[in-house]
Amino acid sequence: MRSTLILLLVLLFCQSILAQSTYTFTEGFGVGPCHQYGREALYTDLLIHQLIQGKLSTPSEGSTLTHDKQGKPITWKRIQADTANRLRDAVLTNGYLYLSHQSKEEKLALLQVAGHGGLFFNGVPFSGDMYRYGWLFHPVKLKKGLNELYVRMGFGGRFQGISAKLIFPEKSVAISVPDATLPHILVEHTSEPLWGGIVLINLSEKPLKNLKLRANIGGNILVTEVPLVSPMTTRKVPFQMNPASVTQKGEVSCTLTLLQNEQVVDEKIVKLTALSTSEHHSNTFISAIDGSVQYYAVAPQSGGVKTGAALFLSVHGAEVEAIGQARAYKPKDWGTLVAPTNRRPRGFNWEDWGRLDALEVLDIAQKRFQPDPQKIYLTGHSMGGHGSWYLGATYPGKWAGVAPCAGYPTLIGYGSADGKIPEGSQNPAEQMLLRASSPSNVLALAANYKASGIYILHGDADRTVSVEYAREMRKVLSSFHPDFSYYEYPNGAHWYGDHSVDWPALFDFFKWHTIPKAEDVDTLNFTTANPAISATYQWIGIEQQETPLQYSKLQVRRNKTSKSITIATKNVRVLQLLPDAFSAGESFKLSIDGQEVCTTCKTGTAPLFFVKNTSWQAAEAPAPQQRNAQRNGTFKEAFKHKMVFVYGTTGTKEENEWAYQKAVLDAETWYYRGNGAVDLIADKDFNPSTYANRGIILFGNATTNNAWPKLLANCPIQIERGKVKLGAEEYSGADLGVYFTYPRPDSPLASVAVVAGTGLMGMKAAWANQYFAAGSGFPDYLIFSAEMPKEGAKAIRATGFFDHNWQYTKMDAAKGE
């Protein structure tokens, strides 16, 4: 039903808005297998390798792209579209589809491709429609003569295939309706404005400035200023609506008018639904991650919200909308259920930005519904079952009960890491990349489950997520956990009705559990891989690690009679005791790792910090410019705090084009994968004070991006045309690509991430990335040659982590072999 509605919306949009004329691709050439993308920083792609080297030849029937490991030629095969204009063939599995179009003149068009992993249009990279929704429109400039597309396919290319077309619209600026993010209107609460998100298309070579969106519902108008939309891009923007005229349930029309300098540019109608608060519904909010509009769904408490009620956080499975997740649950008389989105129906597997989305929604729901803070519960199905395992292990003490349904514990164990780096790899660089993704390994965090009651529900005939995953976790828990329950539903498939999640025994189990108060917990065991993801449990915390991204552990015992705390640590440099450790002003003894640290410690209103140098001693909180629980790396950490993309303009024409194209590619990927939005800023327009405390993604090096000295003057990595300096080491050549992160010197929270190269070849090697893939491991820095698409880990020159002062150390570095 969902796919049919999406297709209808896309068709209507194309026909009514953009369909002045359309060219549909009906034949091409396919080749494969020739690439392998995992969830780590590594990839191999023999076509990209040739493209970077300038050796890619125009395909023809039977021509050879490359040879496999046995020396057998991998050749191009002609492919014809079927009656639905889909191009598909077994050869496309982990392969490429070549398409071409002869244009009589230079002109602008919208390229629409659905069902692929990415593409190159005339050598320029664009994001893929990994969801197959058909919502992604690429503004492109056709050359006079031959225009070429190389479309990267995954396993689905063999089955679903792709569709591809060029659309030549009447308007260069338009509102795109199919991918709108809209709330339900609640008829009991129409006095407050509502947020929506809508896509704007800029099919012009000039930035769109001075834009406004006027929303009209029944004569009630709200006007929202719209951020800049960069040339030849699409951007999802927020707008507000006034629902005050809505007095009864049903369909509601909102007229959206796009204004530029107060002149009408385009106008569309979006449809909303008005419901009662007693019905399952959706609410929107502005995300702190990037300022975009997101939504969450609610299964309301029957009879209305009551004092001291519970709150259930339910995380959905792949391809499931949050509202669909909420509707699977009947209202409960003892609590409200909320379902976050994970930023998209697939999104980030509840890791990375999906994790942040879940925490944002939890915080919003706690403020809105005011539940008993001891009655917070976590559950989910399939991918959401993984989310339950992951969030449950990552945040002990936050959940009274955790109930994974049809879930798998780890991405790599389920095959979602594509097996690119085996866990037992002996390659030092691969080990470093796996370490960067260590927060994803819930099996290493399993001791944290002891903080909650655990209920495991799984169908014993599940062919999508085998019941063996549940049995594995039952075995893990049985070795230490005193409070878990396990049920295999007889003959249960992956989904056997709403009771696949809305299972009465599961909620009965929840009802028997509460989060203990801090004064009632005297024994604590806590493990984290990254304090910036998870730092505290009850009244203890890990503020700084000795070795970044290796597992850090605390085993803590408190004796109220003797007024003492004993702590054993592993990989902890700075720990903290929170005020709840003892009553304010009460003296106690503290022993850490067998050392008596103090005999008259006293808690107050702020945490107490202790640092391990040659011995443990009381200390102040780490300086903001050190690693700490607010900012600890890795590379991906910079992609939050309302990130800004700053592209270089001081290089050669080709280098500047690369920087802008790469920024657009990443912005487009972020929009489509994560329903997000990001500002694109030229280096010449970047002023740090204007973008204070925001994450900065810098495209280019010190030669090509003049924002570099404002942000990275003291960084241990320095890149300029032709060379990279890493501490005292130097790597030379024009073929090096680099990713790294470093704290913003003017911010206690935000970081800078750099995507760079030492020359055009190295820059192009940084085209392909998986840093928006859930659980992918990117250390603090990664330096690699343009041979990576062919050689994989062997092409890594250096990778690793900075020390606690963000300085380079050979002790935490590795090279490819």
PDB file of N, CA and C in Angstrom, residues 172-224:
ATOM      1  N   SER A 172      12.205  26.219 -13.456  1.00  0.00           N
ATOM      2  CA  SER A 172      13.527  25.888 -12.930  1.00  0.00           C
ATOM      3  C   SER A 172      13.522  25.807 -11.411  1.00  0.00           C
ATOM      4  N   VAL A 173      12.493  26.352 -10.781  1.00  0.00           N
ATOM      5  CA  VAL A 173      12.364  26.293  -9.323  1.00  0.00           C
ATOM      6  C   VAL A 173      10.991  25.733  -9.014  1.00  0.00           C
ATOM      7  N   ALA A 174      10.947  24.711  -8.139  1.00  0.00           N
ATOM      8  CA  ALA A 174       9.657  24.067  -7.881  1.00  0.00           C
ATOM      9  C   ALA A 174       9.605  23.488  -6.484  1.00  0.00           C
ATOM     10  N   ILE A 175       8.390  23.373  -5.976  1.00  0.00           N
ATOM     11  CA  ILE A 175       8.109  22.627  -4.753  1.00  0.00           C
ATOM     12  C   ILE A 175       7.855  21.184  -5.142  1.00  0.00           C
ATOM     13  N   SER A 176       8.532  20.248  -4.480  1.00  0.00           N
ATOM     14  CA  SER A 176       8.337  18.823  -4.734  1.00  0.00           C
ATOM     15  C   SER A 176       7.539  18.225  -3.578  1.00  0.00           C
ATOM     16  N   VAL A 177       6.370  17.691  -3.883  1.00  0.00           N
ATOM     17  CA  VAL A 177       5.420  17.276  -2.846  1.00  0.00           C
ATOM     18  C   VAL A 177       5.639  15.862  -2.308  1.00  0.00           C
ATOM     19  N   PRO A 178       6.056  14.864  -3.094  1.00  0.00           N
ATOM     20  CA  PRO A 178       6.001  13.473  -2.618  1.00  0.00           C
ATOM     21  C   PRO A 178       6.727  13.211  -1.311  1.00  0.00           C
ATOM     22  N   ASP A 179       7.830  13.897  -1.047  1.00  0.00           N
ATOM     23  CA  ASP A 179       8.634  13.610   0.143  1.00  0.00           C
ATOM     24  C   ASP A 179       8.357  14.586   1.277  1.00  0.00           C
ATOM     25  N   ALA A 180       7.135  15.064   1.402  1.00  0.00           N
ATOM     26  CA  ALA A 180       6.801  15.986   2.488  1.00  0.00           C
ATOM     27  C   ALA A 180       6.810  15.267   3.832  1.00  0.00           C
ATOM     28  N   THR A 181       7.265  15.952   4.862  1.00  0.00           N
ATOM     29  CA  THR A 181       7.158  15.473   6.243  1.00  0.00           C
ATOM     30  C   THR A 181       6.092  16.318   6.935  1.00  0.00           C
ATOM     31  N   LEU A 182       4.974  15.692   7.276  1.00  0.00           N
ATOM     32  CA  LEU A 182       3.815  16.431   7.781  1.00  0.00           C
ATOM     33  C   LEU A 182       3.271  15.781   9.046  1.00  0.00           C
ATOM     34  N   PRO A 183       2.759  16.583   9.970  1.00  0.00           N
ATOM     35  CA  PRO A 183       2.154  16.037  11.187  1.00  0.00           C
ATOM     36  C   PRO A 183       0.666  15.776  10.980  1.00  0.00           C
ATOM     37  N   HIS A 184       0.061  15.115  11.923  1.00  0.00           N
ATOM     38  CA  HIS A 184      -1.389  15.130  12.023  1.00  0.00           C
ATOM     39  C   HIS A 184      -1.813  16.386  12.772  1.00  0.00           C
ATOM     40  N   ILE A 185      -2.963  16.910  12.411  1.00  0.00           N
ATOM     41  CA  ILE A 185      -3.551  18.018  13.157  1.00  0.00           C
ATOM     42  C   ILE A 185      -4.437  17.418  14.246  1.00  0.00           C
ATOM     43  N   LEU A 186      -4.214  17.804  15.480  1.00  0.00           N
ATOM     44  CA  LEU A 186      -5.029  17.316  16.590  1.00  0.00           C
ATOM     45  C   LEU A 186      -6.083  18.365  16.918  1.00  0.00           C
ATOM     46  N   VAL A 187      -7.345  18.007  16.744  1.00  0.00           N
ATOM     47  CA  VAL A 187      -8.424  18.992  16.805  1.00  0.00           C
ATOM     48  C   VAL A 187      -8.551  19.616  18.188  1.00  0.00           C
ATOM     49  N   GLU A 188      -8.040  18.939  19.220  1.00  0.00           N
ATOM     50  CA  GLU A 188      -8.093  19.529  20.564  1.00  0.00           C
ATOM     51  C   GLU A 188      -6.958  20.519  20.814  1.00  0.00           C
ATOM     52  N   HIS A 189      -5.974  20.540  19.900  1.00  0.00           N
ATOM     53  CA  HIS A 189      -4.795  21.388  20.118  1.00  0.00           C
ATOM     54  C   HIS A 189      -4.436  22.103  18.811  1.00  0.00           C
ATOM     55  N   THR A 190      -5.203  23.098  18.429  1.00  0.00           N
ATOM     56  CA  THR A 190      -4.946  23.815  17.172  1.00  0.00           C
ATOM     57  C   THR A 190      -4.446  25.239  17.404  1.00  0.00           C
ATOM     58  N   SER A 191      -4.127  25.550  18.626  1.00  0.00           N
ATOM     59  CA  SER A 191      -3.687  26.924  18.902  1.00  0.00           C
ATOM     60  C   SER A 191      -2.202  27.128  18.648  1.00  0.00           C
ATOM     61  N   GLU A 192      -1.447  26.025  18.569  1.00  0.00           N
ATOM     62  CA  GLU A 192      -0.009  26.127  18.358  1.00  0.00           C
ATOM     63  C   GLU A 192       0.336  25.855  16.899  1.00  0.00           C
ATOM     64  N   PRO A 193       1.328  26.573  16.325  1.00  0.00           N
ATOM     65  CA  PRO A 193       1.758  26.284  14.945  1.00  0.00           C
ATOM     66  C   PRO A 193       2.345  24.881  14.839  1.00  0.00           C
ATOM     67  N   LEU A 194       2.275  24.327  13.653  1.00  0.00           N
ATOM     68  CA  LEU A 194       2.836  23.014  13.371  1.00  0.00           C
ATOM     69  C   LEU A 194       3.976  23.149  12.363  1.00  0.00           C
ATOM     70  N   TRP A 195       4.952  22.258  12.478  1.00  0.00           N
ATOM     71  CA  TRP A 195       6.078  22.243  11.544  1.00  0.00           C
ATOM     72  C   TRP A 195       5.872  21.187  10.468  1.00  0.00           C
ATOM     73  N   GLY A 196       6.249  21.551   9.252  1.00  0.00           N
ATOM     74  CA  GLY A 196       6.306  20.613   8.152  1.00  0.00           C
ATOM     75  C   GLY A 196       7.636  20.748   7.431  1.00  0.00           C
ATOM     76  N   GLY A 197       7.966  19.747   6.621  1.00  0.00           N
ATOM     77  CA  GLY A 197       9.173  19.804   5.798  1.00  0.00           C
ATOM     78  C   GLY A 197       8.817  19.517   4.352  1.00  0.00           C
ATOM     79  N   ILE A 198       9.399  20.276   3.425  1.00  0.00           N
ATOM     80  CA  ILE A 198       9.075  20.125   2.004  1.00  0.00           C
ATOM     81  C   ILE A 198      10.352  20.292   1.185  1.00  0.00           C
ATOM     82  N   VAL A 199      10.419  19.624   0.047  1.00  0.00           N
ATOM     83  CA  VAL A 199      11.605  19.676  -0.805  1.00  0.00           C
ATOM     84  C   VAL A 199      11.454  20.784  -1.836  1.00  0.00           C
ATOM     85  N   LEU A 200      12.513  21.588  -1.992  1.00  0.00           N
ATOM     86  CA  LEU A 200      12.596  22.593  -3.049  1.00  0.00           C
ATOM     87  C   LEU A 200      13.654  22.155  -4.058  1.00  0.00           C
ATOM     88  N   ILE A 201      13.352  22.342  -5.333  1.00  0.00           N
ATOM     89  CA  ILE A 201      14.266  21.996  -6.408  1.00  0.00           C
ATOM     90  C   ILE A 201      14.773  23.281  -7.061  1.00  0.00           C
ATOM     91  N   ASN A 202      16.093  23.401  -7.120  1.00  0.00           N
ATOM     92  CA  ASN A 202      16.716  24.543  -7.783  1.00  0.00           C
ATOM     93  C   ASN A 202      17.439  24.057  -9.029  1.00  0.00           C
ATOM     94  N   LEU A 203      16.737  24.067 -10.152  1.00  0.00           N
ATOM     95  CA  LEU A 203      17.324  23.673 -11.434  1.00  0.00           C
ATOM     96  C   LEU A 203      17.845  24.920 -12.139  1.00  0.00           C
ATOM     97  N   SER A 204      18.746  25.607 -11.464  1.00  0.00           N
ATOM     98  CA  SER A 204      19.368  26.794 -12.047  1.00  0.00           C
ATOM     99  C   SER A 204      20.795  26.878 -11.534  1.00  0.00           C
ATOM    100  N   GLU A 205      21.599  27.669 -12.206  1.00  0.00           N
ATOM    101  CA  GLU A 205      23.004  27.778 -11.833  1.00  0.00           C
ATOM    102  C   GLU A 205      23.266  28.966 -10.918  1.00  0.00           C
ATOM    103  N   LYS A 206      22.205  29.446 -10.281  1.00  0.00           N
ATOM    104  CA  LYS A 206      22.322  30.524  -9.304  1.00  0.00           C
ATOM    105  C   LYS A 206      21.712  30.079  -7.983  1.00  0.00           C
ATOM    106  N   PRO A 207      22.262  30.544  -6.861  1.00  0.00           N
ATOM    107  CA  PRO A 207      21.658  30.190  -5.572  1.00  0.00           C
ATOM    108  C   PRO A 207      20.304  30.874  -5.413  1.00  0.00           C
ATOM    109  N   LEU A 208      19.395  30.182  -4.743  1.00  0.00           N
ATOM    110  CA  LEU A 208      18.086  30.768  -4.442  1.00  0.00           C
ATOM    111  C   LEU A 208      18.152  31.428  -3.072  1.00  0.00           C
ATOM    112  N   LYS A 209      18.008  32.757  -3.062  1.00  0.00           N
ATOM    113  CA  LYS A 209      18.064  33.523  -1.827  1.00  0.00           C
ATOM    114  C   LYS A 209      16.733  34.248  -1.614  1.00  0.00           C
ATOM    115  N   ASN A 210      16.576  34.761  -0.396  1.00  0.00           N
ATOM    116  CA  ASN A 210      15.401  35.572  -0.054  1.00  0.00           C
ATOM    117  C   ASN A 210      14.097  34.821  -0.331  1.00  0.00           C
ATOM    118  N   LEU A 211      14.091  33.551   0.080  1.00  0.00           N
ATOM    119  CA  LEU A 211      12.921  32.713  -0.133  1.00  0.00           C
ATOM    120  C   LEU A 211      12.028  32.679   1.101  1.00  0.00           C
ATOM    121  N   LYS A 212      10.731  32.537   0.852  1.00  0.00           N
ATOM    122  CA  LYS A 212       9.762  32.339   1.922  1.00  0.00           C
ATOM    123  C   LYS A 212       8.736  31.309   1.465  1.00  0.00           C
ATOM    124  N   LEU A 213       8.208  30.569   2.428  1.00  0.00           N
ATOM    125  CA  LEU A 213       7.101  29.664   2.171  1.00  0.00           C
ATOM    126  C   LEU A 213       5.876  30.166   2.926  1.00  0.00           C
ATOM    127  N   ARG A 214       4.815  30.380   2.192  1.00  0.00           N
ATOM    128  CA  ARG A 214       3.554  30.831   2.791  1.00  0.00           C
ATOM    129  C   ARG A 214       2.604  29.644   2.862  1.00  0.00           C
ATOM    130  N   ALA A 215       2.181  29.310   4.064  1.00  0.00           N
ATOM    131  CA  ALA A 215       1.272  28.180   4.279  1.00  0.00           C
ATOM    132  C   ALA A 215      -0.105  28.714   4.658  1.00  0.00           C
ATOM    133  N   ASN A 216      -1.110  28.260   3.927  1.00  0.00           N
ATOM    134  CA  ASN A 216      -2.481  28.747   4.127  1.00  0.00           C
ATOM    135  C   ASN A 216      -3.394  27.555   4.415  1.00  0.00           C
ATOM    136  N   ILE A 217      -3.931  27.523   5.631  1.00  0.00           N
ATOM    137  CA  ILE A 217      -4.924  26.514   6.005  1.00  0.00           C
ATOM    138  C   ILE A 217      -6.205  27.250   6.388  1.00  0.00           C
ATOM    139  N   GLY A 218      -7.204  27.151   5.522  1.00  0.00           N
ATOM    140  CA  GLY A 218      -8.497  27.769   5.815  1.00  0.00           C
ATOM    141  C   GLY A 218      -8.429  29.259   6.058  1.00  0.00           C
ATOM    142  N   GLY A 219      -7.536  29.943   5.367  1.00  0.00           N
ATOM    143  CA  GLY A 219      -7.407  31.388   5.528  1.00  0.00           C
ATOM    144  C   GLY A 219      -6.449  31.811   6.615  1.00  0.00           C
ATOM    145  N   ASN A 220      -5.968  30.887   7.417  1.00  0.00           N
ATOM    146  CA  ASN A 220      -4.948  31.193   8.423  1.00  0.00           C
ATOM    147  C   ASN A 220      -3.571  30.996   7.805  1.00  0.00           C
ATOM    148  N   ILE A 221      -2.807  32.069   7.775  1.00  0.00           N
ATOM    149  CA  ILE A 221      -1.548  32.088   7.018  1.00  0.00           C
ATOM    150  C   ILE A 221      -0.361  32.246   7.963  1.00  0.00           C
ATOM    151  N   LEU A 222       0.667  31.449   7.703  1.00  0.00           N
ATOM    152  CA  LEU A 222       1.961  31.625   8.348  1.00  0.00           C
ATOM    153  C   LEU A 222       3.032  31.659   7.258  1.00  0.00           C
ATOM    154  N   VAL A 223       3.982  32.571   7.391  1.00  0.00           N
ATOM    155  CA  VAL A 223       5.073  32.708   6.424  1.00  0.00           C
ATOM    156  C   VAL A 223       6.384  32.367   7.115  1.00  0.00           C
ATOM    157  N   THR A 224       7.162  31.481   6.495  1.00  0.00           N
ATOM    158  CA  THR A 224       8.425  31.024   7.060  1.00  0.00           C
ATOM    159  C   THR A 224       9.556  31.386   6.116  1.00  0.00           C
TER     160      THR A 224
END
